[in-house]
Amino acid sequence: MKKTLLATAIVGALGASAAAQAATVYDQDGTKLDIYGRIAMGIAGGGPEFNSAGNRIDDGAEFVDVFSRLGLRMSHEVSRDLTAFGRLEWRFRADESGNRNGNNFDAFSETRQAYLGLQSDQFGTFQAGNFDSFYNQFVSLPFDVYIDRGLEFAGHPKQSRGDSIGYYTPDLSGFTAFLQLKHYSERGLLEDGQDRGREFGEVSNEGSVVAPQGGVRYAQGPVTVGLGFVEDVKRGGGNGEMLYGLIGSYDFTDQFSARLGYETRDNNSGYDLRGASDENGYDKVGLGGTFTTGPWAFTGDFYNVERDGEETSKSWALGSYYNVSSSFDVFLEVADADASNRINSDTNLGDVVGDLTDDVYWLTGARYHF
């Protein structure tokens, strides 16, 4: 591949206003390069009136970037049954915060994905680098339909991203098995015997940690069912216990699909919730569906969340989406991740509605895909 030709093709694709969805900028002698991305802007508001410290906060509306990104997909046919591939994706900020910080690429997660691998129709796929959680891709994906909030099961960052390797089998009569390992290293940290941990620049008593996840998915006809596990180590924001999920969907018609799922994680009595980025043990049951008609799509999901040592709560989300064209869509989403559970025979309808609609978060906007 000639580098000058490749560079010219990329610049041309970036400057072409008529580009829609992914654009192939190079395809020759078994080597292919696609460029893709989206510019997404919106207005968000609502949500909890108090932060985790119990202080009242402003929950007014503001203009926001809605996960804009730019990416490259690369592949090369090594043989008739073996393809080498790579993917590189950046996240950038399209709202004022990017300009205010002097850098339109998010300084905290500029590189969203960067991985490479080998794919064989006979032997399966192996990949390494920074990529979405396999648990999310093969188990919780039926519920991962919202642009922003609304997914209560484990999402794409779960014990994944950088320093990960993964393998999944080819389709075996509808079955696909998967396994992923995420490595947390302490290389370069001080070994001075104090055992104060990574936050002090010293090794911990745990040392380097590997977090595995795996399972199997069945997808045949209208049925999709995924069964998986994640060792949710503390190093990756978990509580140090195993997470299990059984999640599936059924396509009743070409326009309507329903989904049902269960996810659980054991409680850890030594888990410090005060400085945690995640919840402790729980049992979650989710029920939802998607309906499409013409350029419209509508989603709705409801969860019952039983947290160990805390009150049971409800969570719900609704979304509506309209395709103006194949490259442009508009959307509206509303969600409440912790609706009150004070619903009983003595509660009137007005109280029920209030319980389920307190602290509702909303997001509306538009996206252009290329």
Tab-separated table of C-alpha atoms in Angstrom:
chain	number	residue	atom	x	y	z
A	1	MET	CA	0.000	0.000	0.000
A	2	LYS	CA	1.360	3.405	-0.937
A	3	LYS	CA	1.323	5.758	2.052
A	4	THR	CA	0.764	8.869	-0.075
A	5	LEU	CA	-2.266	7.304	-1.735
A	6	LEU	CA	-3.655	6.253	1.662
A	7	ALA	CA	-3.176	9.719	3.181
A	8	THR	CA	-4.866	11.369	0.211
A	9	ALA	CA	-7.815	8.990	0.488
A	10	ILE	CA	-8.300	9.741	4.203
A	11	VAL	CA	-8.192	13.500	3.670
A	12	GLY	CA	-10.650	13.164	0.810
A	13	ALA	CA	-13.058	11.124	2.905
A	14	LEU	CA	-12.903	13.584	5.799
A	15	GLY	CA	-13.690	16.466	3.489
A	16	ALA	CA	-16.512	14.841	1.549
A	17	SER	CA	-19.842	16.213	2.727
A	18	ALA	CA	-21.762	13.469	0.942
A	19	ALA	CA	-20.094	10.662	2.897
A	20	ALA	CA	-22.665	8.422	4.595
A	21	GLN	CA	-21.947	5.805	7.223
A	22	ALA	CA	-18.552	4.103	6.928
A	23	ALA	CA	-16.578	5.061	3.831
A	24	THR	CA	-14.069	2.714	2.209
A	25	VAL	CA	-10.997	4.799	1.468
A	26	TYR	CA	-8.746	1.940	0.331
A	27	ASP	CA	-9.564	-1.527	-1.041
A	28	GLN	CA	-6.875	-3.277	-3.055
A	29	ASP	CA	-5.027	-6.615	-3.047
A	30	GLY	CA	-6.940	-7.870	-0.026
A	31	THR	CA	-6.248	-4.790	2.103
A	32	LYS	CA	-9.178	-2.607	3.121
A	33	LEU	CA	-9.493	0.578	5.162
A	34	ASP	CA	-12.794	2.145	6.269
A	35	ILE	CA	-13.250	5.451	8.029
A	36	TYR	CA	-16.355	6.131	10.103
A	37	GLY	CA	-17.664	8.345	12.841
A	38	ARG	CA	-20.410	10.618	14.035
A	39	ILE	CA	-20.930	14.152	15.248
A	40	ALA	CA	-23.581	14.203	17.942
A	41	MET	CA	-24.971	17.179	19.842
A	42	GLY	CA	-27.806	17.447	22.312
A	43	ILE	CA	-29.428	19.085	25.314
A	44	ALA	CA	-29.573	17.225	28.641
A	45	GLY	CA	-31.317	18.019	31.891
A	46	GLY	CA	-32.909	16.611	35.009
A	47	GLY	CA	-31.450	13.764	37.019
A	48	PRO	CA	-30.771	13.548	40.771
A	49	GLU	CA	-31.078	16.794	42.739
A	50	PHE	CA	-28.390	15.705	45.205
A	51	ASN	CA	-24.858	14.409	44.672
A	52	SER	CA	-23.287	11.406	46.450
A	53	ALA	CA	-22.254	13.676	49.350
A	54	GLY	CA	-25.860	14.756	49.931
A	55	ASN	CA	-25.404	18.294	48.600
A	56	ARG	CA	-28.105	19.847	46.421
A	57	ILE	CA	-26.879	20.462	42.862
A	58	ASP	CA	-28.151	22.293	39.804
A	59	ASP	CA	-29.938	19.874	37.450
A	60	GLY	CA	-30.825	22.444	34.787
A	61	ALA	CA	-30.511	21.953	31.042
A	62	GLU	CA	-27.236	22.319	29.131
A	63	PHE	CA	-25.812	21.705	25.671
A	64	VAL	CA	-23.746	18.499	25.623
A	65	ASP	CA	-21.675	16.367	23.304
A	66	VAL	CA	-23.392	12.993	22.838
A	67	PHE	CA	-20.423	10.648	22.376
A	68	SER	CA	-19.054	11.955	19.091
A	69	ARG	CA	-16.272	9.814	17.661
A	70	LEU	CA	-13.971	9.112	14.725
A	71	GLY	CA	-12.612	5.699	13.814
A	72	LEU	CA	-10.719	3.513	11.376
A	73	ARG	CA	-11.332	-0.144	10.519
A	74	MET	CA	-8.537	-2.062	8.824
A	75	SER	CA	-8.311	-5.601	7.453
A	76	HIS	CA	-6.037	-7.709	5.283
A	77	GLU	CA	-6.822	-11.140	3.790
A	78	VAL	CA	-3.862	-13.334	4.707
A	79	SER	CA	-5.515	-16.394	3.130
A	80	ARG	CA	-8.962	-17.574	2.133
A	81	ASP	CA	-9.683	-18.483	5.771
A	82	LEU	CA	-7.537	-15.996	7.703
A	83	THR	CA	-7.955	-12.233	7.982
A	84	ALA	CA	-5.824	-9.848	10.001
A	85	PHE	CA	-7.731	-6.830	11.310
A	86	GLY	CA	-7.357	-3.721	13.404
A	87	ARG	CA	-9.535	-0.950	14.744
A	88	LEU	CA	-8.719	2.492	16.086
A	89	GLU	CA	-11.353	4.864	17.456
A	90	TRP	CA	-11.110	8.261	19.120
A	91	ARG	CA	-13.719	10.077	21.172
A	92	PHE	CA	-13.828	13.849	20.845
A	93	ARG	CA	-15.913	16.581	22.432
A	94	ALA	CA	-18.149	18.527	20.057
A	95	ASP	CA	-19.512	20.913	22.693
A	96	GLU	CA	-18.006	23.920	24.474
A	97	SER	CA	-16.025	21.898	27.025
A	98	GLY	CA	-13.642	20.656	24.357
A	99	ASN	CA	-12.917	24.165	23.111
A	100	ARG	CA	-12.700	25.548	26.642
A	101	ASN	CA	-10.067	22.996	27.581
A	102	GLY	CA	-8.062	23.774	24.464
A	103	ASN	CA	-8.382	20.207	23.211
A	104	ASN	CA	-11.415	18.851	21.360
A	105	PHE	CA	-10.344	15.285	22.092
A	106	ASP	CA	-11.406	14.111	25.529
A	107	ALA	CA	-8.257	14.185	27.652
A	108	PHE	CA	-9.531	11.329	29.829
A	109	SER	CA	-10.558	8.841	27.133
A	110	GLU	CA	-9.194	10.138	23.848
A	111	THR	CA	-8.555	6.641	22.495
A	112	ARG	CA	-11.815	4.745	22.931
A	113	GLN	CA	-10.736	1.564	21.151
A	114	ALA	CA	-7.444	0.328	19.723
A	115	TYR	CA	-6.993	-3.363	19.047
A	116	LEU	CA	-5.807	-5.904	16.474
A	117	GLY	CA	-6.433	-9.560	15.833
A	118	LEU	CA	-6.848	-12.547	13.537
A	119	GLN	CA	-10.148	-13.981	12.315
A	120	SER	CA	-10.691	-17.459	10.916
A	121	ASP	CA	-14.031	-18.857	9.787
A	122	GLN	CA	-12.797	-22.279	10.882
A	123	PHE	CA	-10.953	-21.575	14.131
A	124	GLY	CA	-12.535	-18.372	15.478
A	125	THR	CA	-11.299	-14.897	16.344
A	126	PHE	CA	-8.473	-13.747	18.598
A	127	GLN	CA	-7.875	-10.084	19.452
A	128	ALA	CA	-5.793	-7.990	21.839
A	129	GLY	CA	-5.719	-4.377	22.992
A	130	ASN	CA	-8.403	-1.910	24.030
A	131	PHE	CA	-11.906	-3.118	23.130
A	132	ASP	CA	-15.462	-3.446	24.472
A	133	SER	CA	-16.220	-6.115	27.057
A	134	PHE	CA	-17.068	-9.500	25.542
A	135	TYR	CA	-19.705	-9.930	28.258
A	136	ASN	CA	-21.435	-6.864	26.872
A	137	GLN	CA	-21.052	-7.977	23.251
A	138	PHE	CA	-22.385	-11.515	23.806
A	139	VAL	CA	-24.650	-11.317	26.894
A	140	SER	CA	-26.006	-7.885	27.888
A	141	LEU	CA	-26.156	-6.444	24.347
A	142	PRO	CA	-29.957	-6.893	23.877
A	143	PHE	CA	-30.497	-4.255	26.613
A	144	ASP	CA	-27.721	-1.925	25.410
A	145	VAL	CA	-30.041	0.093	23.145
A	146	TYR	CA	-29.772	3.580	24.666
A	147	ILE	CA	-27.443	6.347	23.529
A	148	ASP	CA	-26.783	7.544	27.067
A	149	ARG	CA	-28.499	6.228	30.221
A	150	GLY	CA	-30.876	3.298	30.573
A	151	LEU	CA	-28.706	0.169	30.753
A	152	GLU	CA	-28.634	-1.365	34.255
A	153	PHE	CA	-26.758	-4.537	33.317
A	154	ALA	CA	-22.966	-4.544	32.846
A	155	GLY	CA	-21.934	-2.331	29.928
A	156	HIS	CA	-19.064	-2.157	27.461
A	157	PRO	CA	-16.299	-1.002	29.887
A	158	LYS	CA	-16.878	-3.864	32.369
A	159	GLN	CA	-13.415	-5.273	33.270
A	160	SER	CA	-12.238	-4.495	29.750
A	161	ARG	CA	-10.610	-1.800	27.628
A	162	GLY	CA	-6.795	-1.676	27.560
A	163	ASP	CA	-4.453	-4.601	28.323
A	164	SER	CA	-7.062	-7.170	27.301
A	165	ILE	CA	-6.967	-10.302	25.179
A	166	GLY	CA	-9.969	-12.258	23.993
A	167	TYR	CA	-11.101	-15.204	21.897
A	168	TYR	CA	-14.475	-16.313	20.563
A	169	THR	CA	-15.362	-19.338	18.491
A	170	PRO	CA	-16.955	-19.291	15.048
A	171	ASP	CA	-20.709	-19.838	14.870
A	172	LEU	CA	-21.325	-23.483	15.828
A	173	SER	CA	-24.944	-24.211	14.887
A	174	GLY	CA	-25.992	-20.972	16.574
A	175	PHE	CA	-23.618	-21.225	19.558
A	176	THR	CA	-20.633	-18.928	20.153
A	177	ALA	CA	-18.343	-19.334	23.174
A	178	PHE	CA	-16.090	-16.517	24.370
A	179	LEU	CA	-13.304	-15.853	26.850
A	180	GLN	CA	-11.539	-12.587	27.737
A	181	LEU	CA	-8.718	-11.719	30.138
A	182	LYS	CA	-8.039	-8.207	31.442
A	183	HIS	CA	-4.614	-7.615	33.038
A	184	TYR	CA	-3.984	-5.056	35.794
A	185	SER	CA	-0.241	-4.600	36.175
A	186	GLU	CA	1.882	-3.142	38.984
A	187	ARG	CA	5.035	-3.035	36.910
A	188	GLY	CA	7.154	-0.013	37.820
A	189	LEU	CA	5.606	0.543	41.249
A	190	LEU	CA	7.788	0.667	44.356
A	191	GLU	CA	8.485	-2.495	46.359
A	192	ASP	CA	9.379	-0.861	49.673
A	193	GLY	CA	7.444	-3.202	51.940
A	194	GLN	CA	4.886	-0.615	53.042
A	195	ASP	CA	2.030	-2.237	51.121
A	196	ARG	CA	0.093	1.037	50.873
A	197	GLY	CA	-1.122	0.284	47.345
A	198	ARG	CA	-1.178	1.709	43.854
A	199	GLU	CA	-2.576	5.083	44.895
A	200	PHE	CA	0.694	5.705	46.746
A	201	GLY	CA	2.840	4.470	43.880
A	202	GLU	CA	3.613	1.226	45.686
A	203	VAL	CA	2.770	-2.410	45.023
A	204	SER	CA	-0.188	-3.890	46.899
A	205	ASN	CA	-0.556	-7.260	48.572
A	206	GLU	CA	-2.654	-8.384	45.580
A	207	GLY	CA	0.115	-7.788	43.050
A	208	SER	CA	-0.787	-7.948	39.370
A	209	VAL	CA	-4.376	-9.080	38.790
A	210	VAL	CA	-6.089	-10.850	35.882
A	211	ALA	CA	-9.876	-10.485	35.553
A	212	PRO	CA	-11.452	-13.206	33.373
A	213	GLN	CA	-14.883	-13.166	31.767
A	214	GLY	CA	-16.534	-15.708	29.522
A	215	GLY	CA	-19.644	-17.550	28.525
A	216	VAL	CA	-21.708	-18.697	25.596
A	217	ARG	CA	-24.340	-17.136	23.342
A	218	TYR	CA	-27.010	-18.864	21.272
A	219	ALA	CA	-28.397	-16.916	18.310
A	220	GLN	CA	-30.644	-18.711	15.843
A	221	GLY	CA	-33.646	-17.297	14.044
A	222	PRO	CA	-35.652	-14.973	16.305
A	223	VAL	CA	-33.971	-16.208	19.519
A	224	THR	CA	-30.832	-14.792	21.154
A	225	VAL	CA	-29.706	-15.949	24.617
A	226	GLY	CA	-26.417	-15.208	26.356
A	227	LEU	CA	-25.034	-16.753	29.548
A	228	GLY	CA	-21.838	-15.304	31.009
A	229	PHE	CA	-19.683	-14.448	33.997
A	230	VAL	CA	-17.221	-11.735	34.989
A	231	GLU	CA	-14.736	-11.845	37.852
A	232	ASP	CA	-15.488	-8.303	38.977
A	233	VAL	CA	-12.173	-7.423	40.642
A	234	LYS	CA	-11.845	-4.277	42.744
A	235	ARG	CA	-8.965	-3.047	40.597
A	236	GLY	CA	-11.474	-2.555	37.758
A	237	GLY	CA	-14.185	-0.866	39.821
A	238	GLY	CA	-15.949	-4.041	40.955
A	239	ASN	CA	-16.487	-5.360	44.472
A	240	GLY	CA	-14.195	-8.383	44.189
A	241	GLU	CA	-17.006	-10.908	43.631
A	242	MET	CA	-18.248	-12.929	40.659
A	243	LEU	CA	-20.932	-11.487	38.386
A	244	TYR	CA	-23.294	-13.749	36.428
A	245	GLY	CA	-25.865	-12.929	33.779
A	246	LEU	CA	-28.527	-14.708	31.716
A	247	ILE	CA	-30.001	-12.336	29.139
A	248	GLY	CA	-31.938	-12.906	25.935
A	249	SER	CA	-34.285	-11.464	23.331
A	250	TYR	CA	-36.988	-12.727	20.983
A	251	ASP	CA	-38.076	-11.161	17.683
A	252	PHE	CA	-41.844	-11.616	17.556
A	253	THR	CA	-42.028	-9.808	14.215
A	254	ASP	CA	-39.713	-7.794	11.989
A	255	GLN	CA	-40.941	-4.716	13.867
A	256	PHE	CA	-41.141	-5.855	17.496
A	257	SER	CA	-38.610	-7.594	19.735
A	258	ALA	CA	-38.790	-8.231	23.482
A	259	ARG	CA	-35.943	-8.837	25.923
A	260	LEU	CA	-35.642	-10.374	29.367
A	261	GLY	CA	-32.593	-10.631	31.583
A	262	TYR	CA	-31.234	-11.490	35.007
A	263	GLU	CA	-27.896	-10.416	36.468
A	264	THR	CA	-26.487	-11.064	39.929
A	265	ARG	CA	-23.358	-10.383	41.921
A	266	ASP	CA	-22.496	-11.631	45.422
A	267	ASN	CA	-22.222	-9.201	48.310
A	268	ASN	CA	-18.775	-8.420	49.737
A	269	SER	CA	-18.943	-7.459	53.404
A	270	GLY	CA	-15.503	-5.842	53.159
A	271	TYR	CA	-16.439	-3.616	50.241
A	272	ASP	CA	-16.110	0.103	51.081
A	273	LEU	CA	-19.046	1.835	49.400
A	274	ARG	CA	-17.829	5.292	50.430
A	275	GLY	CA	-14.982	5.372	47.932
A	276	ALA	CA	-16.453	2.909	45.447
A	277	SER	CA	-17.302	3.599	41.836
A	278	ASP	CA	-19.788	0.728	41.731
A	279	GLU	CA	-22.523	-0.849	43.875
A	280	ASN	CA	-22.102	-3.915	46.085
A	281	GLY	CA	-24.034	-7.188	45.760
A	282	TYR	CA	-27.306	-7.135	43.828
A	283	ASP	CA	-29.957	-9.036	41.882
A	284	LYS	CA	-31.372	-7.328	38.801
A	285	VAL	CA	-34.252	-8.370	36.575
A	286	GLY	CA	-34.884	-6.445	33.376
A	287	LEU	CA	-37.759	-6.487	30.895
A	288	GLY	CA	-37.947	-4.400	27.736
A	289	GLY	CA	-38.758	-4.142	24.078
A	290	THR	CA	-38.108	-2.292	20.826
A	291	PHE	CA	-40.706	-1.366	18.194
A	292	THR	CA	-39.842	0.030	14.767
A	293	THR	CA	-42.091	1.433	12.090
A	294	GLY	CA	-40.783	3.193	8.998
A	295	PRO	CA	-38.162	5.735	10.089
A	296	TRP	CA	-39.263	5.534	13.732
A	297	ALA	CA	-37.954	3.356	16.575
A	298	PHE	CA	-39.207	3.214	20.167
A	299	THR	CA	-37.593	1.502	23.170
A	300	GLY	CA	-38.732	0.854	26.717
A	301	ASP	CA	-37.094	-0.990	29.616
A	302	PHE	CA	-37.960	-1.612	33.249
A	303	TYR	CA	-35.718	-3.095	35.964
A	304	ASN	CA	-36.279	-4.404	39.458
A	305	VAL	CA	-33.036	-3.903	41.408
A	306	GLU	CA	-32.487	-5.611	44.774
A	307	ARG	CA	-29.295	-4.322	46.370
A	308	ASP	CA	-27.929	-6.245	49.359
A	309	GLY	CA	-28.327	-4.231	52.540
A	310	GLU	CA	-30.414	-1.552	50.803
A	311	GLU	CA	-34.005	-1.036	49.731
A	312	THR	CA	-35.229	-2.552	46.496
A	313	SER	CA	-35.616	0.056	43.750
A	314	LYS	CA	-37.046	0.357	40.275
A	315	SER	CA	-35.263	1.649	37.187
A	316	TRP	CA	-36.802	2.541	33.837
A	317	ALA	CA	-35.926	4.149	30.512
A	318	LEU	CA	-37.773	5.190	27.339
A	319	GLY	CA	-36.389	6.264	23.985
A	320	SER	CA	-37.706	7.491	20.646
A	321	TYR	CA	-35.619	7.867	17.490
A	322	TYR	CA	-36.340	9.190	14.009
A	323	ASN	CA	-34.154	8.691	10.934
A	324	VAL	CA	-34.318	11.865	8.882
A	325	SER	CA	-32.003	10.136	6.392
A	326	SER	CA	-29.541	7.254	6.367
A	327	SER	CA	-26.919	9.635	7.786
A	328	PHE	CA	-28.944	11.861	10.112
A	329	ASP	CA	-31.208	11.028	13.060
A	330	VAL	CA	-32.844	12.813	15.979
A	331	PHE	CA	-33.670	11.309	19.372
A	332	LEU	CA	-35.243	11.760	22.788
A	333	GLU	CA	-34.418	9.627	25.838
A	334	VAL	CA	-35.683	9.739	29.425
A	335	ALA	CA	-34.461	7.569	32.290
A	336	ASP	CA	-34.539	7.189	36.054
A	337	ALA	CA	-31.864	4.861	37.409
A	338	ASP	CA	-33.255	4.764	40.952
A	339	ALA	CA	-37.009	5.280	40.979
A	340	SER	CA	-38.591	4.933	44.421
A	341	ASN	CA	-40.131	1.637	45.439
A	342	ARG	CA	-42.742	3.080	47.813
A	343	ILE	CA	-45.577	1.411	45.908
A	344	ASN	CA	-48.169	-0.573	47.880
A	345	SER	CA	-51.905	-1.035	48.245
A	346	ASP	CA	-52.224	2.157	50.286
A	347	THR	CA	-50.573	4.374	47.679
A	348	ASN	CA	-52.803	6.251	45.260
A	349	LEU	CA	-52.065	6.626	41.554
A	350	GLY	CA	-50.682	10.138	41.977
A	351	ASP	CA	-48.090	8.909	44.464
A	352	VAL	CA	-47.104	6.015	42.191
A	353	VAL	CA	-46.493	8.360	39.259
A	354	GLY	CA	-44.484	10.686	41.484
A	355	ASP	CA	-42.410	7.823	42.875
A	356	LEU	CA	-41.517	6.594	39.392
A	357	THR	CA	-40.772	10.005	37.878
A	358	ASP	CA	-38.661	11.732	40.542
A	359	ASP	CA	-35.201	12.763	39.360
A	360	VAL	CA	-35.847	11.855	35.728
A	361	TYR	CA	-32.915	12.478	33.389
A	362	TRP	CA	-33.661	13.500	29.806
A	363	LEU	CA	-31.601	13.927	26.650
A	364	THR	CA	-32.588	15.109	23.202
A	365	GLY	CA	-30.470	15.897	20.181
A	366	ALA	CA	-29.272	14.895	16.723
A	367	ARG	CA	-26.476	12.841	15.197
A	368	TYR	CA	-24.777	12.861	11.813
A	369	HIS	CA	-23.127	9.571	10.856
A	370	PHE	CA	-20.392	9.155	8.287
